[in-house]
Short mmCIF file of C-alpha atoms in Angstrom, two decimals:
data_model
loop_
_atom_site.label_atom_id
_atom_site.label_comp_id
_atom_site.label_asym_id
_atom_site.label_seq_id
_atom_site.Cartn_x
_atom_site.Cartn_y
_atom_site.Cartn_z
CA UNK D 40 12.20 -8.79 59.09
CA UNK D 41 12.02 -5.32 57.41
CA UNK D 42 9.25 -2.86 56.24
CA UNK D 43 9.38 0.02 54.15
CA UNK D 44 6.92 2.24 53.74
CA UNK D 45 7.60 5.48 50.55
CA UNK D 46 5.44 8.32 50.28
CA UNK D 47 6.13 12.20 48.76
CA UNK D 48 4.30 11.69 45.07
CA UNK D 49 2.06 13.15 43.43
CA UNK D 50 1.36 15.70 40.26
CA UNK D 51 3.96 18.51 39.28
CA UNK D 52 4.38 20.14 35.63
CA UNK D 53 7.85 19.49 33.51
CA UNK D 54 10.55 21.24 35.45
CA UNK D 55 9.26 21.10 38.83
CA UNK D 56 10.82 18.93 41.86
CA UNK D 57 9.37 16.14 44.12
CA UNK D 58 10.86 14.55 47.17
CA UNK D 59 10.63 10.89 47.96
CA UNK D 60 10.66 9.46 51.01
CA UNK D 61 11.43 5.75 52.28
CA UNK D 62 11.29 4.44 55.58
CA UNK D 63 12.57 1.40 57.02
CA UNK D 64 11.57 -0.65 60.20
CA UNK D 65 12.41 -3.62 61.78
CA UNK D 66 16.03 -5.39 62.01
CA UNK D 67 17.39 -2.30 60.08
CA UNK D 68 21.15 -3.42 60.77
CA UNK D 69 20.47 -6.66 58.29
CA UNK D 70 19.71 -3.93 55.78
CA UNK D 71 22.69 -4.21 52.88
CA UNK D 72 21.01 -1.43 50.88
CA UNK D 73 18.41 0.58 49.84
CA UNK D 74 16.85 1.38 46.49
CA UNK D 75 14.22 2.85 44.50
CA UNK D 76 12.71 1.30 41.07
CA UNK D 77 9.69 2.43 38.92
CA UNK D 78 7.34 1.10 36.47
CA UNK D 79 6.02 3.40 33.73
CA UNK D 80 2.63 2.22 31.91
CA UNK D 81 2.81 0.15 29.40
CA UNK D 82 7.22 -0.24 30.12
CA UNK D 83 9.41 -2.75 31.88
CA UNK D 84 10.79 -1.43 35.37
CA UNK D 85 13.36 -0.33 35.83
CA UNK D 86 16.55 0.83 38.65
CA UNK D 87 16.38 4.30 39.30
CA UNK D 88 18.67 4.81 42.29
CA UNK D 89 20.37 2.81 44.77
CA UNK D 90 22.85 3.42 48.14
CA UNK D 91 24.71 0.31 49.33
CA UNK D 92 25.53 0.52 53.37
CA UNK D 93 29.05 2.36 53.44
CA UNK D 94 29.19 2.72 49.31
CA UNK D 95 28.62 4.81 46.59
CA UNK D 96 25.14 5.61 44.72
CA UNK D 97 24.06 4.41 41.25
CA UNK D 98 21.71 5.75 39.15
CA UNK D 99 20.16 5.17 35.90
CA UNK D 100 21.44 6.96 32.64
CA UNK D 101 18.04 8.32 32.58
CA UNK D 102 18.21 9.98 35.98
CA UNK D 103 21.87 11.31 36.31
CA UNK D 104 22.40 14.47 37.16
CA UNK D 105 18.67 15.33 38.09
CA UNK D 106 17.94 12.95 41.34
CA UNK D 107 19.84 12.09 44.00
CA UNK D 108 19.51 9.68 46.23
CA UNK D 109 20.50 9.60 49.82
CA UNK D 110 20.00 8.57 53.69
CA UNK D 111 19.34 9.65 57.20
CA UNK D 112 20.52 6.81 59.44
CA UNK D 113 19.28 8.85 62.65
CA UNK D 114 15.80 8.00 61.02
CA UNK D 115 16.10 4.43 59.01
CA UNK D 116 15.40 6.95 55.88
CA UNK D 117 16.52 7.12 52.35
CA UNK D 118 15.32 10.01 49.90
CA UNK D 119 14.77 10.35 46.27
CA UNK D 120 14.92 14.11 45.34
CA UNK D 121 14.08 14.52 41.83
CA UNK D 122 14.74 17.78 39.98
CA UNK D 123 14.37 18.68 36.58
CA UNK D 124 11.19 15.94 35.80
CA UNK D 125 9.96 15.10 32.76
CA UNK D 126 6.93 13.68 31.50
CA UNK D 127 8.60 10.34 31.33
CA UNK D 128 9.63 10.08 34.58
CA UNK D 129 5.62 9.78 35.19
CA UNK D 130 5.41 6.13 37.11
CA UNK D 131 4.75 4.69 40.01
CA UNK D 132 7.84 4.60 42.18
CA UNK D 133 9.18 1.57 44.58
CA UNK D 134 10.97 1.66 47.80
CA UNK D 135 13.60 -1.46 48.41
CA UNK D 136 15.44 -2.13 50.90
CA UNK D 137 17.72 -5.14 50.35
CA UNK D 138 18.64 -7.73 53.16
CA UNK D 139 19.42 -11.46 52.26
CA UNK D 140 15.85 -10.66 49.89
CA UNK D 141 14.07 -8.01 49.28
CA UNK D 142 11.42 -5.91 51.14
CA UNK D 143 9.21 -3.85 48.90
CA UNK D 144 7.27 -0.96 49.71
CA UNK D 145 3.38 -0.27 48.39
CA UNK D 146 4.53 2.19 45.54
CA UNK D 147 3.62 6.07 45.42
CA UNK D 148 2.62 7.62 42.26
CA UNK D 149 4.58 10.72 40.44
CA UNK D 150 2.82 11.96 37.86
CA UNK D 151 4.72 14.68 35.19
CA UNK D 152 2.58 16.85 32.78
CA UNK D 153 4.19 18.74 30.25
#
């Protein structure tokens, strides 16, 4: 069984950066990949990022070019840095890591002001 736990939001203006942090615990070499989605007010959710185990990132139109997602396998990590955010990136933000299902984390909030 798996557990992630994110954490890093909070409130920055338009323009400003934020770091997200996942970690993952448990039988971390059943882990196929890891992920971030987030759910705006009001808006479906949606994929932001994700890193398959030995593949290539995706992103969302929405988010390429500005975050990046990556991992630190020393630590059972993966990271969502996000430059360059914009009031509608304001949502609460989900840490997945995929095995045979998916383990969810709690959510952390980023909030964008303009």
């Amino acid at each position: 069984q798996v557990h992630v736990v994110e954490s890093g939001g909070g409130l920055v203006q338009a323009g400003e950066s934020l770091r997200l942090s996942c970690t993952a615990s448990g039988t971390i070499l059943s882990i196929v990949e890891m992920g971030w989605y987030r759910q705006a007010p009001g808006k479906q959710r949606e994929s932001v990022a994700a890193i398959p185990r030995g593949g290539s990132a995706r992103y969302a139109d929405s988010v390429k070019g500005r975050f990046t997602i990556s991992t630190d396998n020393t630590k059972n990590t993966v990271y969502l840095q996000m430059n360059s955010l914009k009031p509608e990136d304001t949502a609460v933000y989900y840490c997945y890591a995929r095995l045979s299902y998916f383990s969810w984390g709690q959510g952390t909030q980023v909030t964008v002001s303009s």
